[in-house]
Structures are given as structure tokens and as C-alpha cells.
Amino acid sequence: MGDMMARIRIRVRDNNNIPKLTRLLKDLKKYRLEVGVFGDGKDPDYAMIASVHEFGMVINTKKATINIPERSFIRSTFDEKENEWYEFFKRQIKKAIISDSDAESVLGLLGERMVKDIRAKIRDLKDPPNAPSTIAAKKSSNPLIATTGLRQRITYRVVSV
């Protein structure tokens, strides 16, 4: 019995991740995640185009009134995906604690996920449909699909606060 006791090895691991979690949560407060179309110096028109599609617009000309209906792709995606994004974010926090990732990386992963979902919404949006004259001009009935430039400009940024 004495020999058996001498051969037993006990290893104690400290898995107390509370200090890591506390540090990560504190660091997350230093940043803000922004997702959308940013009117930078190269493409300021795309921020305007995004706004017009997101909220709709009525344009009055001398010859006609043009009604561009609201086709929300940002707000509606937020409404549809908020719970999924929250669960994704919680999983990323857990992974960050294990791998010692920083707050910016965690927010970057969430930003990438949000961008992917908003771009998919643009691709899949069907309602309200285009006017027949628009379909004839664009050769597509998908309201936002011809705005490839818009879809490509959906992005995110992690900003210090």
C-alpha cells in the first residue's frame, strides 16, 4: 500500500478565469463597434445611397415624383439577428478568455459576422419589389442586387471611446 501511494501524482490546475474575464470586460468598455457604410473620402456617395435605400426617399422633379421605398437592410438585419449576434458574442468572449485574445479581436469577429449577415440581407431582399421600369433598366427584379458596390462597402470598424 505504501508503494502505491508513492506512485500517485496529483496535479492541481488553476482554472480561475475570473481575472481574465474581468480584464476583457473592462477592455471592451474602451471600444465601440460600428457597422454600416461609412462615407469616407473615396466613396462618399455610397453612404448616401445606403441611407436612401435604408429609409426610403421621395424625389420631386419638375416632371415627376419619384418614390424610392424603404428597403431596410441594416436595421432589419439588426432586428432579425440581434439574439444570434448576442450568442455569438458570448461564445467569442469564452474563446477569448481561453486564448488570451484582446477586446479588439473579439469585437472584430463580431463585426465580421454582422457584415456577412447584412450583405446576405442585401443579396436576398425581395420586398418591396422594383418598379417594372427599374426591372427593365437593371435586368433584375432584386431591389438591391445591382448595387454591388453598396454591398461591398458594408464594413465594420472598432473605435476607441
PDB file of C-alpha atoms in Angstrom:
ATOM      1  CA  MET A   1       0.000   0.000   0.000  1.00  0.00           C
ATOM      2  CA  GLY A   2       2.868   2.396   0.768  1.00  0.00           C
ATOM      3  CA  ASP A   3       4.376   1.849  -2.708  1.00  0.00           C
ATOM      4  CA  MET A   4       1.033   2.600  -4.351  1.00  0.00           C
ATOM      5  CA  MET A   5       0.738   5.925  -2.513  1.00  0.00           C
ATOM      6  CA  ALA A   6       4.230   6.926  -3.606  1.00  0.00           C
ATOM      7  CA  ARG A   7       3.306   6.482  -7.273  1.00  0.00           C
ATOM      8  CA  ILE A   8       0.185   8.662  -7.276  1.00  0.00           C
ATOM      9  CA  ARG A   9       0.812  12.069  -8.708  1.00  0.00           C
ATOM     10  CA  ILE A  10      -1.561  14.896  -8.115  1.00  0.00           C
ATOM     11  CA  ARG A  11      -1.559  17.891 -10.360  1.00  0.00           C
ATOM     12  CA  VAL A  12      -3.536  20.981  -9.420  1.00  0.00           C
ATOM     13  CA  ARG A  13      -4.520  23.336 -12.174  1.00  0.00           C
ATOM     14  CA  ASP A  14      -5.758  26.811 -11.507  1.00  0.00           C
ATOM     15  CA  ASN A  15      -8.637  27.398 -13.896  1.00  0.00           C
ATOM     16  CA  ASN A  16      -9.801  30.589 -12.263  1.00  0.00           C
ATOM     17  CA  ASN A  17     -10.561  32.713 -15.307  1.00  0.00           C
ATOM     18  CA  ILE A  18     -12.292  35.496 -13.407  1.00  0.00           C
ATOM     19  CA  PRO A  19      -9.267  37.847 -13.631  1.00  0.00           C
ATOM     20  CA  LYS A  20      -9.079  37.297 -17.409  1.00  0.00           C
ATOM     21  CA  LEU A  21     -12.822  37.842 -17.769  1.00  0.00           C
ATOM     22  CA  THR A  22     -12.697  40.989 -15.647  1.00  0.00           C
ATOM     23  CA  ARG A  23      -9.819  42.391 -17.711  1.00  0.00           C
ATOM     24  CA  LEU A  24     -11.560  41.569 -21.013  1.00  0.00           C
ATOM     25  CA  LEU A  25     -14.849  43.144 -19.926  1.00  0.00           C
ATOM     26  CA  LYS A  26     -13.012  46.243 -18.726  1.00  0.00           C
ATOM     27  CA  ASP A  27     -11.167  46.461 -22.054  1.00  0.00           C
ATOM     28  CA  LEU A  28     -14.395  46.018 -24.047  1.00  0.00           C
ATOM     29  CA  LYS A  29     -15.685  49.235 -22.479  1.00  0.00           C
ATOM     30  CA  LYS A  30     -12.834  51.092 -24.189  1.00  0.00           C
ATOM     31  CA  TYR A  31     -14.172  50.352 -27.668  1.00  0.00           C
ATOM     32  CA  ARG A  32     -17.268  50.721 -29.790  1.00  0.00           C
ATOM     33  CA  LEU A  33     -18.155  48.547 -32.784  1.00  0.00           C
ATOM     34  CA  GLU A  34     -19.611  50.413 -35.760  1.00  0.00           C
ATOM     35  CA  VAL A  35     -21.161  48.554 -38.693  1.00  0.00           C
ATOM     36  CA  GLY A  36     -22.513  50.036 -41.896  1.00  0.00           C
ATOM     37  CA  VAL A  37     -21.433  52.137 -44.859  1.00  0.00           C
ATOM     38  CA  PHE A  38     -19.019  54.880 -43.947  1.00  0.00           C
ATOM     39  CA  GLY A  39     -18.807  57.945 -46.177  1.00  0.00           C
ATOM     40  CA  ASP A  40     -15.058  58.122 -46.468  1.00  0.00           C
ATOM     41  CA  GLY A  41     -13.112  60.327 -48.849  1.00  0.00           C
ATOM     42  CA  LYS A  42     -13.045  57.741 -51.643  1.00  0.00           C
ATOM     43  CA  ASP A  43     -16.742  56.841 -51.841  1.00  0.00           C
ATOM     44  CA  PRO A  44     -18.915  59.423 -50.060  1.00  0.00           C
ATOM     45  CA  ASP A  45     -21.834  58.654 -52.395  1.00  0.00           C
ATOM     46  CA  TYR A  46     -22.284  55.133 -51.027  1.00  0.00           C
ATOM     47  CA  ALA A  47     -23.213  56.409 -47.567  1.00  0.00           C
ATOM     48  CA  MET A  48     -25.952  58.481 -49.215  1.00  0.00           C
ATOM     49  CA  ILE A  49     -27.080  55.541 -51.363  1.00  0.00           C
ATOM     50  CA  ALA A  50     -27.232  53.337 -48.256  1.00  0.00           C
ATOM     51  CA  SER A  51     -29.307  55.947 -46.440  1.00  0.00           C
ATOM     52  CA  VAL A  52     -31.744  56.288 -49.333  1.00  0.00           C
ATOM     53  CA  HIS A  53     -32.317  52.534 -49.503  1.00  0.00           C
ATOM     54  CA  GLU A  54     -32.401  52.100 -45.731  1.00  0.00           C
ATOM     55  CA  PHE A  55     -35.004  54.826 -45.092  1.00  0.00           C
ATOM     56  CA  GLY A  56     -36.574  55.487 -48.499  1.00  0.00           C
ATOM     57  CA  MET A  57     -36.906  58.861 -50.183  1.00  0.00           C
ATOM     58  CA  VAL A  58     -39.292  60.921 -52.260  1.00  0.00           C
ATOM     59  CA  ILE A  59     -37.665  62.987 -55.005  1.00  0.00           C
ATOM     60  CA  ASN A  60     -39.741  65.728 -56.594  1.00  0.00           C
ATOM     61  CA  THR A  61     -38.634  66.900 -60.022  1.00  0.00           C
ATOM     62  CA  LYS A  62     -40.337  69.261 -62.451  1.00  0.00           C
ATOM     63  CA  LYS A  63     -41.531  66.290 -64.484  1.00  0.00           C
ATOM     64  CA  ALA A  64     -42.361  63.660 -61.851  1.00  0.00           C
ATOM     65  CA  THR A  65     -42.323  62.484 -58.282  1.00  0.00           C
ATOM     66  CA  ILE A  66     -40.028  59.524 -57.743  1.00  0.00           C
ATOM     67  CA  ASN A  67     -40.717  57.361 -54.730  1.00  0.00           C
ATOM     68  CA  ILE A  68     -37.839  55.164 -53.612  1.00  0.00           C
ATOM     69  CA  PRO A  69     -39.368  52.863 -50.996  1.00  0.00           C
ATOM     70  CA  GLU A  70     -37.682  51.956 -47.741  1.00  0.00           C
ATOM     71  CA  ARG A  71     -35.683  48.761 -48.130  1.00  0.00           C
ATOM     72  CA  SER A  72     -34.044  48.417 -44.782  1.00  0.00           C
ATOM     73  CA  PHE A  73     -31.069  46.098 -44.886  1.00  0.00           C
ATOM     74  CA  ILE A  74     -29.168  47.338 -41.830  1.00  0.00           C
ATOM     75  CA  ARG A  75     -31.897  47.937 -39.228  1.00  0.00           C
ATOM     76  CA  SER A  76     -33.892  44.911 -40.331  1.00  0.00           C
ATOM     77  CA  THR A  77     -30.833  42.663 -40.083  1.00  0.00           C
ATOM     78  CA  PHE A  78     -30.162  44.002 -36.596  1.00  0.00           C
ATOM     79  CA  ASP A  79     -33.759  43.214 -35.623  1.00  0.00           C
ATOM     80  CA  GLU A  80     -33.588  39.701 -37.102  1.00  0.00           C
ATOM     81  CA  LYS A  81     -30.105  38.745 -35.917  1.00  0.00           C
ATOM     82  CA  GLU A  82     -29.742  40.510 -32.557  1.00  0.00           C
ATOM     83  CA  ASN A  83     -30.161  37.333 -30.486  1.00  0.00           C
ATOM     84  CA  GLU A  84     -27.842  35.299 -32.749  1.00  0.00           C
ATOM     85  CA  TRP A  85     -25.198  38.028 -32.545  1.00  0.00           C
ATOM     86  CA  TYR A  86     -25.523  38.144 -28.773  1.00  0.00           C
ATOM     87  CA  GLU A  87     -24.974  34.377 -28.509  1.00  0.00           C
ATOM     88  CA  PHE A  88     -22.054  34.577 -30.963  1.00  0.00           C
ATOM     89  CA  PHE A  89     -20.501  37.379 -28.894  1.00  0.00           C
ATOM     90  CA  LYS A  90     -20.825  35.334 -25.684  1.00  0.00           C
ATOM     91  CA  ARG A  91     -19.057  32.396 -27.362  1.00  0.00           C
ATOM     92  CA  GLN A  92     -16.275  34.695 -28.571  1.00  0.00           C
ATOM     93  CA  ILE A  93     -15.761  36.023 -25.044  1.00  0.00           C
ATOM     94  CA  LYS A  94     -15.374  32.459 -23.769  1.00  0.00           C
ATOM     95  CA  LYS A  95     -12.887  31.670 -26.526  1.00  0.00           C
ATOM     96  CA  ALA A  96     -11.004  34.910 -25.883  1.00  0.00           C
ATOM     97  CA  ILE A  97     -10.509  34.022 -22.227  1.00  0.00           C
ATOM     98  CA  ILE A  98      -9.032  30.650 -23.142  1.00  0.00           C
ATOM     99  CA  SER A  99      -6.790  32.026 -25.884  1.00  0.00           C
ATOM    100  CA  ASP A 100      -5.953  35.361 -24.214  1.00  0.00           C
ATOM    101  CA  SER A 101      -7.380  37.320 -27.162  1.00  0.00           C
ATOM    102  CA  ASP A 102      -7.923  41.028 -26.724  1.00  0.00           C
ATOM    103  CA  ALA A 103     -11.113  43.087 -26.808  1.00  0.00           C
ATOM    104  CA  GLU A 104     -10.451  44.465 -30.287  1.00  0.00           C
ATOM    105  CA  SER A 105     -10.174  40.929 -31.695  1.00  0.00           C
ATOM    106  CA  VAL A 106     -13.444  39.879 -30.078  1.00  0.00           C
ATOM    107  CA  LEU A 107     -15.233  42.919 -31.478  1.00  0.00           C
ATOM    108  CA  GLY A 108     -13.610  42.342 -34.875  1.00  0.00           C
ATOM    109  CA  LEU A 109     -15.024  38.825 -35.046  1.00  0.00           C
ATOM    110  CA  LEU A 110     -18.469  40.131 -34.175  1.00  0.00           C
ATOM    111  CA  GLY A 111     -18.091  42.868 -36.799  1.00  0.00           C
ATOM    112  CA  GLU A 112     -17.183  40.312 -39.458  1.00  0.00           C
ATOM    113  CA  ARG A 113     -20.241  38.249 -38.588  1.00  0.00           C
ATOM    114  CA  MET A 114     -22.527  41.277 -38.715  1.00  0.00           C
ATOM    115  CA  VAL A 115     -21.127  42.392 -42.084  1.00  0.00           C
ATOM    116  CA  LYS A 116     -21.668  38.909 -43.526  1.00  0.00           C
ATOM    117  CA  ASP A 117     -25.288  38.874 -42.350  1.00  0.00           C
ATOM    118  CA  ILE A 118     -26.065  42.382 -43.642  1.00  0.00           C
ATOM    119  CA  ARG A 119     -24.536  41.550 -47.033  1.00  0.00           C
ATOM    120  CA  ALA A 120     -26.664  38.403 -47.186  1.00  0.00           C
ATOM    121  CA  LYS A 121     -29.749  40.519 -46.433  1.00  0.00           C
ATOM    122  CA  ILE A 122     -28.915  42.810 -49.371  1.00  0.00           C
ATOM    123  CA  ARG A 123     -28.494  39.774 -51.631  1.00  0.00           C
ATOM    124  CA  ASP A 124     -31.761  38.162 -50.520  1.00  0.00           C
ATOM    125  CA  LEU A 125     -34.017  41.230 -50.199  1.00  0.00           C
ATOM    126  CA  LYS A 126     -37.102  40.915 -52.392  1.00  0.00           C
ATOM    127  CA  ASP A 127     -39.637  43.330 -50.944  1.00  0.00           C
ATOM    128  CA  PRO A 128     -40.763  45.865 -51.910  1.00  0.00           C
ATOM    129  CA  PRO A 129     -40.057  44.831 -55.476  1.00  0.00           C
ATOM    130  CA  ASN A 130     -38.612  47.123 -58.097  1.00  0.00           C
ATOM    131  CA  ALA A 131     -40.916  49.042 -60.372  1.00  0.00           C
ATOM    132  CA  PRO A 132     -41.306  47.462 -63.835  1.00  0.00           C
ATOM    133  CA  SER A 133     -39.303  50.318 -65.398  1.00  0.00           C
ATOM    134  CA  THR A 134     -36.466  49.669 -62.947  1.00  0.00           C
ATOM    135  CA  ILE A 135     -36.538  45.940 -63.675  1.00  0.00           C
ATOM    136  CA  ALA A 136     -36.281  46.694 -67.387  1.00  0.00           C
ATOM    137  CA  ALA A 137     -33.323  49.030 -66.831  1.00  0.00           C
ATOM    138  CA  LYS A 138     -31.464  46.816 -64.328  1.00  0.00           C
ATOM    139  CA  LYS A 139     -32.381  43.466 -65.873  1.00  0.00           C
ATOM    140  CA  SER A 140     -33.096  42.247 -62.326  1.00  0.00           C
ATOM    141  CA  SER A 141     -36.095  42.207 -60.028  1.00  0.00           C
ATOM    142  CA  ASN A 142     -33.975  42.057 -56.877  1.00  0.00           C
ATOM    143  CA  PRO A 143     -34.170  45.604 -55.472  1.00  0.00           C
ATOM    144  CA  LEU A 144     -30.616  45.922 -54.142  1.00  0.00           C
ATOM    145  CA  ILE A 145     -28.679  43.281 -56.056  1.00  0.00           C
ATOM    146  CA  ALA A 146     -27.484  45.667 -58.755  1.00  0.00           C
ATOM    147  CA  THR A 147     -25.903  47.778 -56.037  1.00  0.00           C
ATOM    148  CA  THR A 148     -22.871  45.516 -55.775  1.00  0.00           C
ATOM    149  CA  GLY A 149     -20.764  48.495 -54.788  1.00  0.00           C
ATOM    150  CA  LEU A 150     -23.064  49.113 -51.848  1.00  0.00           C
ATOM    151  CA  ARG A 151     -22.915  45.506 -50.701  1.00  0.00           C
ATOM    152  CA  GLN A 152     -19.118  45.514 -50.888  1.00  0.00           C
ATOM    153  CA  ARG A 153     -18.937  48.681 -48.805  1.00  0.00           C
ATOM    154  CA  ILE A 154     -20.769  47.229 -45.822  1.00  0.00           C
ATOM    155  CA  THR A 155     -17.981  47.081 -43.291  1.00  0.00           C
ATOM    156  CA  TYR A 156     -17.166  47.499 -39.637  1.00  0.00           C
ATOM    157  CA  ARG A 157     -14.683  49.370 -37.528  1.00  0.00           C
ATOM    158  CA  VAL A 158     -13.615  49.118 -33.925  1.00  0.00           C
ATOM    159  CA  VAL A 159     -13.314  52.608 -32.483  1.00  0.00           C
ATOM    160  CA  SER A 160     -11.703  53.714 -29.232  1.00  0.00           C
ATOM    161  CA  VAL A 161     -14.103  55.614 -26.997  1.00  0.00           C
TER     162      VAL A 161
END
